[in-house]
Amino acid sequence: MKKIINDPTTVVTEALKGVALAHADLVTVHHDPDFITRADGPIQGKVAIVSGGGSGHEPLAGGYVGPGGLDAAVPGAVFTSPTPDQILAATQAADGGAGVVHLVLNYTGDILNFETAAELADAEDINVQAVVIDDDVAVKDSTWTAGRRGVGGAIPWYKITCAAAARGDDLDAVVAISKRVVANVRTMGMALTPCTVPHSGEPSFTLAEDEMEIGIGVHGEPGRERTKLTSANEIVATLLGSVVEDLPFERGDNTLLFVNGMGGTPSIELYLAYNAAREFLAERGIEVTRSLVGNYFTSLEMQGMSISLLKLDDELTELWDAPINTAAMRRGV
Amino acid sequence: MKKIINDPTTVVTEALKGVALAHADLVTVHHDPDFITRADGPIQGKVAIVSGGGSGHEPLAGGYVGPGGLDAAVPGAVFTSPTPDQILAATQAADGGAGVVHLVLNYTGDILNFETAAELADAEDINVQAVVIDDDVAVKDSTWTAGRRGVGGAIPWYKITCAAAARGDDLDAVVAISKRVVANVRTMGMALTPCTVPHSGEPSFTLAEDEMEIGIGVHGEPGRERTKLTSANEIVATLLGSVVEDLPFERGDNTLLFVNGMGGTPSIELYLAYNAAREFLAERGIEVTRSLVGNYFTSLEMQGMSISLLKLDDELTELWDAPINTAAMRRGV
């Protein structure tokens, strides 16, 4: 296992200490239980947004904590759901009296633990509503989920949901916007290489030198099929073909196109794929007016990418464009 | 070779098309010859800042083009210096009548081609001054350079030099600030894995499963030594030990600490290393008041990192904090 670490059991703790030191202006890192809050929070009277999940997907979710972003993020162990007590503590710390939205990616452990935390918070008179994202069109059920997985669509979903809360929407309104993003975003990913969880020490799967996994999950869990490596144009056509026909996206639709790196993919390949995706969509008359390209939701050092497409309307566009000031995403502040 | 590409010979061209489409609000991509300019440039009366080098180091340099950043960037083929005609065209396009600064990383091909371009620009009455960075303490000369290599220190150097130009400094003043950064920044890197240049198709070197290369160059060229993989704390001590004793940095110094990923390193490892670096510096009484952690100067998919330390004064700090709005770095705008 080739990693820049000291001890597989302390990777997350040490990384969180680094986050606290590097971004003290933006976030406060709490320990025992571990969670991350806005340095200037809680914001009284604002709906608070809390998300989280296993570590190893950085900058998800802590990198999106800050003004215009999440109020709190809860990191589990690598590829392991955070515990209910972590989520409860983050929820309590983020609450500004206007209710809390839990943004939950659809993985069985996360669903259960966020539900438990919401019940515990409710017993303390914190009004929590959960929204679940399941944007991965690759598989119906999976080794980690009942139903579809929550994947790259989480990034625009975070951004837009948090912007609705930041502009002062009440709890029901924030939840409605958040669900509108879920209803309009679809994603599919692929991988060229596996990744290695530190405490396991071995790659989560193997791929031959000429193979790729289409529809890969963000923990390296199986996708649709293992095939021979093809060209970027063919890969993009496979991913976006499935994405476009699923919603479906149609001629004349106005969209946000997001090419996400899995952690180990060079930027030059992501922009090349983005170009191929634009050509694919242009041929189908699907317009792209907003874009995101980069490593925003990763799987440790995995090489690969996912492509997300979000159907935009004027309000979603305005919320996407709204200011945000976080470690992983800054705009207009 | 596992890459998301169509044709090894068109990787840079296709990626540049992607950049143009994804960042049309920030940059304009020119072809034949290839270079990138600010979408709102040239800025009349402002000293223009132009940099560049081989592709494969993204987001260097095109990702730093925009308000508060570079006026133009010139991408060569992967790991290959841009040609004089590319650099000349970028210089002409960026010139706002107040002179042009060429920010050149110390590699033999870049030095020669930027010099030739500067002479050609001079013949057209464009006043060009070059500043060269050679911040890598790992080796004295190398396979790619006479003298030290220009590496991670380029990122704060870009930021601060461009901020001096943005606030209205004249050509001599911008050059003086730029040289002050060069005089006060030092860097050393290491790699766990090699990278593969697309048109070569083979890794640039090999490392055994338990080996790392200390003092690696950004093209995978040899560093100081190949050793057994050690802990993050030991790696950080090796890199920062060399960095600190070189300038030297001393007890009471105020610094910017930059942990840079080589492209394939997970964010969680970079933050863990950043934490180790902070402990190393704290033990020596070296203060860190500004930080940067991430993949800002990469070597394709190489796994590894470099650590840069810049001695700050009030003016350099103010210029580091000044607004910038580029694809790879946004702050305060």
XYZ file of C-alpha atoms in Angstrom:
666
model
C 0.000 0.000 0.000
C 1.600 3.253 -1.148
C 0.226 6.114 0.874
C 1.542 9.173 2.639
C 0.301 8.150 6.084
C 1.614 7.320 9.532
C -0.815 4.691 10.778
C -3.840 3.310 8.916
C -5.987 3.721 12.025
C -5.329 7.459 12.473
C -5.569 8.697 8.890
C -8.902 10.481 9.274
C -8.019 12.027 12.640
C -4.696 13.367 11.384
C -6.240 14.680 8.173
C -8.949 16.450 10.188
C -6.245 18.130 12.268
C -4.708 19.327 9.015
C -8.062 20.677 7.842
C -8.516 22.525 11.128
C -5.084 24.148 10.838
C -5.289 24.943 7.123
C -8.815 26.380 7.179
C -9.222 27.894 10.636
C -10.821 30.955 9.027
C -13.609 28.827 7.534
C -14.266 25.844 9.765
C -14.025 24.500 13.278
C -13.160 20.826 13.652
C -14.651 19.095 16.689
C -13.352 15.792 18.063
C -14.987 12.958 20.041
C -17.290 12.851 18.259
C -15.703 14.171 15.053
C -17.540 16.767 13.009
C -16.857 20.031 11.205
C -18.844 23.254 11.561
C -18.717 26.714 10.042
C -16.283 28.820 12.053
C -18.904 31.579 12.174
C -21.835 29.298 13.010
C -24.436 28.531 14.059
C -26.301 31.173 12.084
C -29.376 32.160 14.097
C -32.597 32.099 12.108
C -31.113 30.314 9.081
C -32.051 26.764 8.143
C -28.945 24.692 8.832
C -27.669 22.166 6.314
C -25.785 19.096 7.534
C -24.296 16.320 5.447
C -21.639 13.664 5.712
C -20.655 10.126 4.998
C -17.569 7.994 4.939
C -14.195 9.672 4.599
C -12.104 9.057 1.493
C -14.351 11.166 -0.742
C -12.660 14.490 0.005
C -13.376 17.318 -0.452
C -16.810 15.790 0.339
C -18.222 16.816 2.722
C -16.020 19.015 4.950
C -14.679 20.970 1.980
C -18.152 22.401 1.413
C -18.607 23.814 4.906
C -18.677 27.590 5.106
C -20.732 30.634 4.148
C -23.062 29.725 1.299
C -22.265 26.056 1.892
C -22.926 23.446 4.547
C -23.271 24.392 8.205
C -21.768 21.096 9.317
C -20.226 17.948 7.884
C -19.803 14.581 9.556
C -16.897 12.375 8.417
C -17.017 8.667 9.173
C -14.040 6.357 8.965
C -12.855 5.765 5.398
C -15.792 4.448 3.344
C -17.794 3.972 6.569
C -20.930 5.842 7.608
C -20.644 8.317 10.464
C -22.285 7.226 13.693
C -25.610 8.605 14.975
C -23.873 10.376 17.858
C -21.566 12.197 15.445
C -24.505 13.249 13.297
C -26.530 14.309 16.341
C -23.689 16.419 17.703
C -23.229 18.104 14.312
C -26.963 18.717 14.069
C -27.074 20.306 17.510
C -24.046 22.460 16.768
C -25.404 23.633 13.409
C -28.964 24.359 14.530
C -29.808 28.044 14.428
C -33.410 27.600 15.527
C -34.933 27.431 12.040
C -34.639 23.705 11.549
C -31.987 21.449 10.058
C -31.870 19.674 6.703
C -29.926 16.424 6.539
C -28.536 15.879 3.056
C -28.068 12.111 2.887
C -26.449 10.167 0.072
C -28.265 6.918 -0.497
C -26.141 4.263 1.211
C -27.759 1.913 3.674
C -25.558 2.803 6.627
C -25.920 6.531 6.064
C -29.691 6.302 5.741
C -29.986 4.373 9.012
C -27.584 6.513 11.008
C -28.969 9.845 9.803
C -32.498 8.578 10.619
C -31.445 7.624 14.120
C -29.745 10.975 14.620
C -32.840 12.812 13.354
C -34.994 10.958 15.891
C -32.603 11.855 18.682
C -32.565 15.493 17.544
C -36.348 15.534 17.379
C -36.433 14.428 21.024
C -34.476 17.605 21.729
C -36.954 19.729 19.781
C -34.718 20.256 16.785
C -36.815 20.069 13.644
C -34.919 17.874 11.169
C -35.959 16.970 7.662
C -33.904 14.640 5.501
C -33.474 14.740 1.743
C -31.870 11.736 0.059
C -30.022 11.805 -3.258
C -29.869 8.718 -5.482
C -28.613 10.102 -8.781
C -26.525 7.157 -10.046
C -28.204 5.650 -13.097
C -25.677 2.792 -13.339
C -27.377 0.204 -11.139
C -30.803 -0.313 -9.585
C -29.659 -1.811 -6.297
C -26.076 -2.358 -5.259
C -23.848 -4.004 -2.705
C -24.056 -0.849 -0.614
C -27.614 0.323 -1.214
C -31.253 -0.405 -1.590
C -32.071 1.554 -4.713
C -29.719 3.801 -6.591
C -26.556 5.247 -5.087
C -25.945 8.883 -4.290
C -22.919 10.037 -6.297
C -21.592 13.117 -8.135
C -24.935 14.911 -8.311
C -24.399 15.604 -4.615
C -22.112 18.532 -5.458
C -24.622 20.742 -7.320
C -27.255 19.490 -4.851
C -25.173 20.743 -1.915
C -24.490 24.053 -3.624
C -28.076 24.796 -4.560
C -29.691 23.552 -1.348
C -27.265 25.579 0.750
C -27.852 28.679 -1.373
C -31.593 28.391 -0.753
C -30.952 28.303 2.983
C -28.495 31.190 2.721
C -31.031 33.444 0.991
C -33.442 32.861 3.874
C -35.823 30.192 2.641
C -37.675 28.407 5.446
C -37.301 24.691 6.161
C -40.058 23.512 3.836
C -38.836 25.733 1.016
C -35.248 24.537 1.359
C -36.403 20.930 1.325
C -38.519 21.596 -1.781
C -35.567 23.110 -3.666
C -33.334 20.276 -2.535
C -35.784 17.673 -3.803
C -36.088 19.542 -7.093
C -32.342 19.105 -7.608
C -32.594 15.393 -6.807
C -35.423 15.055 -9.309
C -33.408 16.728 -12.058
C -29.868 15.395 -11.715
C -28.431 12.141 -13.047
C -24.908 10.715 -12.934
C -22.832 7.781 -14.109
C -19.185 6.988 -13.431
C -16.340 4.742 -14.531
C -12.931 3.734 -13.245
C -9.582 2.852 -14.747
C -8.017 1.750 -11.461
C -9.143 0.678 -7.980
C -8.338 2.415 -4.714
C -7.029 1.076 -1.429
C -8.706 1.736 1.910
C -5.893 2.386 4.424
C -7.086 -0.003 7.104
C -7.548 -2.762 4.515
C -4.205 -2.280 2.785
C -5.333 -4.020 -0.397
C -7.054 -2.642 -3.526
C -10.814 -3.026 -3.317
C -10.834 -4.832 -6.674
C -8.514 -5.444 -9.596
C -8.686 -4.400 -13.216
C -6.426 -5.686 -15.983
C -4.194 -3.170 -17.760
C -6.660 -2.988 -20.674
C -9.883 -2.968 -18.626
C -12.210 -0.401 -17.108
C -15.317 -0.635 -14.931
C -18.378 1.137 -16.295
C -20.899 2.342 -13.739
C -18.443 2.028 -10.840
C -19.575 3.037 -7.368
C -17.701 5.571 -5.274
C -16.325 2.819 -3.020
C -15.171 0.764 -5.959
C -18.277 -1.400 -5.733
C -19.346 -3.058 -8.980
C -21.051 -1.139 -11.709
C -22.723 -2.344 -14.883
C -19.912 -4.097 -16.636
C -16.211 -4.533 -16.984
C -15.055 -3.838 -20.527
C -11.955 -3.205 -22.554
C -10.648 0.339 -22.267
C -12.034 2.449 -25.108
C -11.591 6.029 -26.264
C -12.651 9.029 -24.220
C -15.367 9.756 -26.769
C -16.791 6.246 -26.410
C -16.603 6.344 -22.611
C -18.379 9.702 -22.538
C -21.034 8.421 -24.937
C -21.657 5.401 -22.707
C -21.949 7.443 -19.520
C -23.888 10.373 -20.923
C -26.050 8.152 -23.101
C -27.324 6.427 -19.968
C -27.672 9.725 -18.112
C -29.560 11.487 -20.886
C -32.064 8.704 -21.554
C -32.765 8.186 -17.852
C -34.336 11.511 -16.859
C -34.734 11.934 -19.857
C -32.922 15.081 -20.935
C -34.341 16.462 -24.127
C -33.511 18.800 -26.968
C -33.705 22.375 -25.737
C -33.018 21.533 -22.094
C -30.752 23.935 -20.242
C -28.227 22.047 -18.123
C -25.296 22.122 -15.744
C -22.576 19.681 -16.851
C -20.244 18.318 -14.176
C -17.227 16.159 -14.982
C -15.911 14.840 -11.677
C -12.552 13.220 -11.126
C -12.372 10.206 -8.803
C -9.185 11.483 -7.154
C -6.337 10.138 -9.268
C -7.389 11.425 -12.684
C -5.284 14.217 -14.164
C -7.062 17.479 -14.852
C -6.050 17.306 -18.522
C -8.157 14.143 -18.944
C -11.149 15.657 -17.178
C -11.143 18.686 -19.479
C -10.711 16.426 -22.488
C -13.736 14.407 -21.346
C -15.644 17.615 -20.700
C -15.001 18.649 -24.297
C -16.252 15.265 -25.525
C -19.331 15.623 -23.327
C -20.092 19.051 -24.771
C -19.894 17.610 -28.303
C -22.175 14.721 -27.303
C -24.771 17.086 -25.832
C -24.522 19.628 -28.651
C -25.381 16.892 -31.164
C -28.558 16.248 -29.172
C -29.516 19.894 -28.834
C -28.985 19.897 -25.062
C -27.626 23.230 -23.944
C -24.956 23.626 -21.267
C -24.956 26.966 -19.470
C -23.139 26.040 -16.251
C -20.117 23.805 -15.757
C -17.929 22.185 -13.160
C -14.763 20.197 -13.881
C -12.477 18.742 -11.228
C -11.977 16.409 -8.279
C -15.007 17.347 -6.162
C -16.217 13.920 -4.977
C -13.411 11.412 -4.951
C -12.685 7.801 -4.085
C -9.216 8.127 -2.590
C -6.655 7.678 -5.394
C -8.999 5.958 -7.844
C -8.521 6.954 -11.488
C -11.773 7.517 -13.289
C -14.570 10.015 -13.548
C -18.276 10.521 -13.286
C -20.442 12.752 -15.421
C -23.467 14.492 -13.929
C -26.128 16.447 -15.751
C -28.595 18.718 -13.959
C -31.585 20.228 -15.720
C -31.614 23.894 -14.794
C -34.365 26.435 -14.489
C -33.865 30.121 -13.697
C -34.122 29.629 -9.943
C -31.710 26.699 -9.791
C -29.272 28.679 -11.953
C -29.482 31.666 -9.657
C -28.837 29.477 -6.614
C -25.906 27.762 -8.345
C -24.434 31.213 -9.066
C -24.912 32.489 -5.513
C -21.840 33.226 -3.391
C -20.055 30.439 -1.546
C -16.847 30.502 0.456
C -15.566 27.051 1.366
C -12.281 25.195 1.040
C -13.410 23.288 -2.048
C -15.644 25.824 -3.759
C -15.438 29.599 -3.765
C -17.479 31.973 -5.796
C -18.552 35.590 -5.675
C -17.454 36.358 -2.140
C -1.428 3.129 -20.674
C -4.681 3.798 -18.805
C -5.948 7.237 -19.694
C -9.225 8.867 -20.630
C -8.053 10.100 -24.028
C -8.844 9.667 -27.705
C -5.457 10.020 -29.371
C -2.112 10.641 -27.639
C -1.267 13.331 -30.194
C -4.376 15.462 -29.588
C -4.625 15.360 -25.782
C -3.551 18.959 -25.212
C -5.673 20.361 -28.043
C -8.805 18.560 -26.862
C -8.221 19.530 -23.237
C -7.776 23.177 -24.270
C -11.120 23.021 -26.074
C -12.636 21.763 -22.835
C -11.047 24.623 -20.900
C -12.419 27.131 -23.409
C -15.947 25.735 -23.076
C -15.882 25.285 -19.289
C -14.379 28.682 -18.482
C -15.589 30.999 -21.237
C -16.372 33.635 -18.608
C -12.736 33.710 -17.469
C -10.475 32.894 -20.393
C -10.150 32.901 -24.149
C -8.260 30.003 -25.716
C -6.387 30.828 -28.924
C -5.177 28.183 -31.374
C -2.299 28.051 -33.877
C -0.376 29.041 -31.933
C -2.015 27.837 -28.710
C -2.247 30.211 -25.765
C -4.781 31.327 -23.167
C -5.651 34.922 -22.287
C -7.961 36.643 -19.844
C -11.407 36.918 -21.401
C -11.482 40.585 -20.376
C -7.922 41.382 -21.468
C -5.681 42.994 -22.382
C -5.953 45.441 -19.481
C -4.698 48.812 -20.684
C -2.120 50.426 -18.409
C -1.549 47.301 -16.298
C 1.697 45.366 -16.339
C 0.836 42.067 -18.009
C 2.014 38.761 -16.535
C 2.663 35.808 -18.852
C 3.800 32.328 -17.905
C 3.711 28.830 -19.272
C 5.568 25.611 -19.785
C 4.856 22.069 -20.755
C 1.334 20.708 -20.353
C 0.666 17.927 -17.864
C 1.097 20.198 -14.838
C -2.501 21.424 -14.749
C -3.899 23.646 -13.400
C -0.510 25.264 -14.153
C -0.528 27.612 -15.938
C -3.895 28.188 -17.660
C -5.826 27.656 -14.444
C -4.280 30.827 -13.034
C -5.391 33.120 -15.868
C -7.993 35.705 -14.911
C -8.521 38.837 -12.831
C -5.882 38.992 -10.108
C -3.986 36.215 -11.884
C -2.018 35.772 -15.089
C -2.887 37.731 -18.217
C -1.811 34.864 -20.447
C -0.534 31.294 -20.224
C 1.294 29.300 -22.870
C 0.905 25.506 -22.815
C 3.470 23.397 -24.634
C 2.994 19.757 -25.489
C 3.011 17.474 -22.431
C 6.272 18.042 -20.512
C 7.609 20.071 -23.467
C 8.406 23.777 -23.492
C 6.118 26.060 -25.483
C 7.640 27.464 -28.665
C 8.879 31.043 -29.034
C 6.058 31.879 -31.477
C 3.460 30.739 -28.928
C 5.078 32.830 -26.210
C 5.411 35.840 -28.516
C 1.750 35.654 -29.538
C 0.682 35.423 -25.887
C 2.934 38.344 -24.992
C 1.466 40.492 -27.762
C -2.087 39.576 -26.802
C -1.504 40.275 -23.096
C 0.369 43.561 -23.490
C -1.577 46.522 -22.174
C 1.138 49.072 -22.897
C 2.770 48.970 -19.465
C 5.224 46.169 -20.150
C 5.104 42.415 -19.759
C 6.671 40.172 -17.131
C 7.572 36.642 -18.189
C 7.396 34.262 -15.226
C 9.705 31.432 -16.255
C 10.255 28.195 -14.369
C 13.878 27.154 -14.583
C 13.979 24.454 -17.255
C 16.457 24.763 -20.095
C 13.893 24.713 -22.892
C 11.649 27.239 -21.194
C 14.523 29.606 -20.481
C 15.657 29.537 -24.115
C 12.224 29.877 -25.665
C 11.050 32.642 -23.352
C 14.325 34.508 -24.062
C 13.811 34.217 -27.800
C 10.214 35.377 -27.481
C 11.296 38.335 -25.341
C 13.791 39.398 -28.014
C 11.124 39.153 -30.695
C 8.702 41.160 -28.533
C 11.385 43.767 -27.892
C 11.740 44.190 -31.643
C 8.056 45.140 -31.634
C 8.606 47.667 -28.834
C 7.015 45.553 -26.117
C 9.025 45.947 -22.940
C 9.522 42.441 -21.505
C 11.318 41.526 -18.323
C 11.752 37.923 -17.228
C 11.856 36.568 -13.708
C 13.028 32.981 -13.219
C 12.072 30.757 -10.294
C 14.380 27.957 -9.116
C 12.940 27.004 -5.745
C 13.659 23.245 -5.697
C 16.281 22.511 -3.047
C 16.515 18.810 -3.989
C 19.232 18.956 -6.629
C 21.818 21.463 -7.824
C 21.632 20.685 -11.532
C 19.338 18.140 -13.121
C 18.611 16.288 -16.320
C 16.286 19.119 -17.314
C 18.065 22.174 -15.957
C 21.199 24.113 -15.366
C 20.809 25.031 -11.717
C 17.821 24.305 -9.575
C 14.378 23.499 -10.943
C 11.317 25.700 -10.695
C 8.630 23.746 -8.836
C 5.785 24.290 -6.349
C 6.920 27.713 -5.225
C 5.600 28.910 -8.567
C 2.064 28.996 -7.202
C 2.527 31.626 -4.456
C 4.966 33.363 -6.830
C 2.254 33.632 -9.497
C -0.316 34.803 -6.983
C 1.832 37.502 -5.418
C 3.437 38.770 -8.627
C 0.043 39.035 -10.314
C -1.431 40.841 -7.308
C 1.350 43.432 -7.500
C 0.488 44.053 -11.144
C -3.227 44.163 -10.341
C -2.781 46.872 -7.718
C -1.026 49.043 -10.312
C 2.677 48.565 -9.639
C 4.876 49.542 -12.593
C 7.101 47.072 -14.427
C 10.170 47.519 -12.234
C 8.114 47.260 -9.048
C 6.345 44.093 -10.186
C 9.678 42.531 -11.088
C 11.100 43.495 -7.699
C 8.196 41.872 -5.834
C 8.434 38.801 -8.025
C 12.154 38.428 -7.303
C 11.468 38.861 -3.600
C 9.186 35.826 -3.705
C 11.845 33.814 -5.531
C 14.390 34.805 -2.905
C 12.143 33.688 -0.067
C 10.514 30.459 -1.238
C 11.945 26.937 -1.153
C 10.425 23.579 -2.109
C 11.130 19.876 -2.130
C 9.022 17.020 -3.483
C 8.697 13.253 -3.474
C 6.814 10.600 -5.413
C 5.248 7.247 -4.675
C 4.482 6.433 -8.301
C 5.586 7.555 -11.766
C 3.400 9.106 -14.456
C 2.986 8.306 -18.128
C 3.298 10.908 -20.867
C 0.543 10.131 -23.409
C 2.731 10.188 -26.518
C 5.275 7.916 -24.827
C 2.799 5.406 -23.463
C 5.186 4.109 -20.814
C 5.849 5.258 -17.239
C 8.768 7.679 -17.069
C 10.438 5.505 -14.430
C 9.591 2.631 -12.133
C 9.454 2.341 -8.375
C 9.088 -0.882 -6.443
C 5.983 -1.329 -4.280
C 7.969 -0.353 -1.161
C 9.979 2.496 -2.683
C 9.664 6.236 -3.081
C 11.763 8.892 -4.813
C 12.870 11.780 -2.603
C 13.486 15.086 -4.350
C 11.607 14.030 -7.495
C 11.272 16.516 -10.340
C 7.912 17.507 -11.791
C 8.562 15.429 -14.909
C 9.558 12.393 -12.898
C 13.232 13.200 -13.362
C 15.546 11.896 -10.649
C 15.752 13.506 -7.268
C 18.188 12.953 -4.438
C 17.632 9.325 -3.653
C 15.367 6.358 -3.916
C 14.505 4.947 -0.515
C 12.108 2.609 1.213
C 8.699 4.098 1.842
C 8.557 5.593 5.330
C 5.899 7.278 7.435
C 4.316 10.603 6.515
C 6.054 12.197 9.487
C 9.456 10.990 8.278
C 8.774 12.065 4.690
C 7.695 15.516 5.844
C 10.771 15.796 8.084
C 13.023 14.927 5.137
C 11.403 17.411 2.765
C 10.925 20.269 5.220
C 14.266 19.656 6.877
C 15.971 20.353 3.562
C 13.700 23.302 2.839
C 14.173 24.934 6.229
C 17.953 24.665 6.319
C 18.353 25.925 2.766
C 17.032 29.474 3.023
C 17.394 29.135 6.041
C 14.051 29.614 7.755
C 14.513 30.549 11.387
C 12.659 30.631 14.660
C 10.141 33.470 14.587
C 9.788 33.544 10.806
C 6.283 34.094 9.483
C 5.545 31.758 6.593
C 3.119 30.461 4.001
C 3.028 26.654 3.963
C 1.990 24.948 0.745
C 1.446 21.193 0.484
C 1.015 20.415 -3.194
C -0.326 17.187 -4.644
C 1.360 15.779 -7.746
C -1.995 14.901 -9.335
C -2.811 11.404 -8.078
C -2.535 11.957 -4.340
C -5.772 11.883 -2.354
C -6.694 15.041 -0.523
C -6.823 13.130 2.774
C -3.077 12.391 2.500
C -2.238 16.002 1.645
C -4.059 17.288 4.739
C -2.418 14.607 6.861
C 0.978 15.721 5.541
C 0.031 19.348 6.127
C -0.691 18.499 9.756
C 2.696 16.788 10.068
C 4.354 19.812 8.484
C 2.709 22.148 10.971
C 4.006 20.025 13.857
C 7.504 20.015 12.341
C 7.505 23.800 11.974
C 5.927 24.453 15.378
C 8.735 22.499 17.030
C 11.191 24.869 15.366
C 9.284 28.029 16.246
C 8.441 28.788 12.616
C 5.026 30.370 12.377
C 2.523 29.560 9.627
C -0.022 32.282 8.926
C -1.061 31.398 5.378
C -1.717 27.964 3.865
C -2.461 26.180 0.642
C -3.234 22.460 0.339
C -4.189 20.717 -2.898
C -3.294 19.729 -6.440
C -2.063 23.073 -7.786
C 1.040 22.025 -9.774
C 0.773 18.455 -10.904
C 2.661 15.838 -12.890
C -0.216 14.091 -14.635
C -1.366 11.169 -12.438
C 1.816 10.938 -10.342
C 1.227 10.164 -6.655
C 3.377 12.271 -4.391
C 3.651 15.759 -3.044
C 5.890 18.747 -2.666
C 6.144 21.071 0.291
C 6.901 24.755 -0.220
C 7.647 27.338 2.412
C 7.604 31.077 1.710
C 8.892 33.606 4.194
C 6.241 36.302 4.428
C 6.394 39.986 5.250
C 3.388 42.277 5.527
C 3.433 43.263 1.870
C 3.737 39.695 0.546
C 0.915 38.649 2.876
C -1.311 41.445 1.623
C -0.621 40.482 -1.998
C -1.287 36.802 -1.238
C -4.640 37.815 0.286
C -5.639 40.061 -2.627
C -8.602 39.038 -4.789
C -8.148 36.520 -7.595
C -10.720 34.934 -9.864
C -9.349 32.072 -11.926
C -10.346 28.473 -12.594
C -7.839 27.082 -10.085
C -7.805 29.788 -7.433
C -10.578 32.116 -6.312
C -10.514 34.462 -3.418
C -12.244 37.622 -2.308
C -14.062 38.442 -5.543
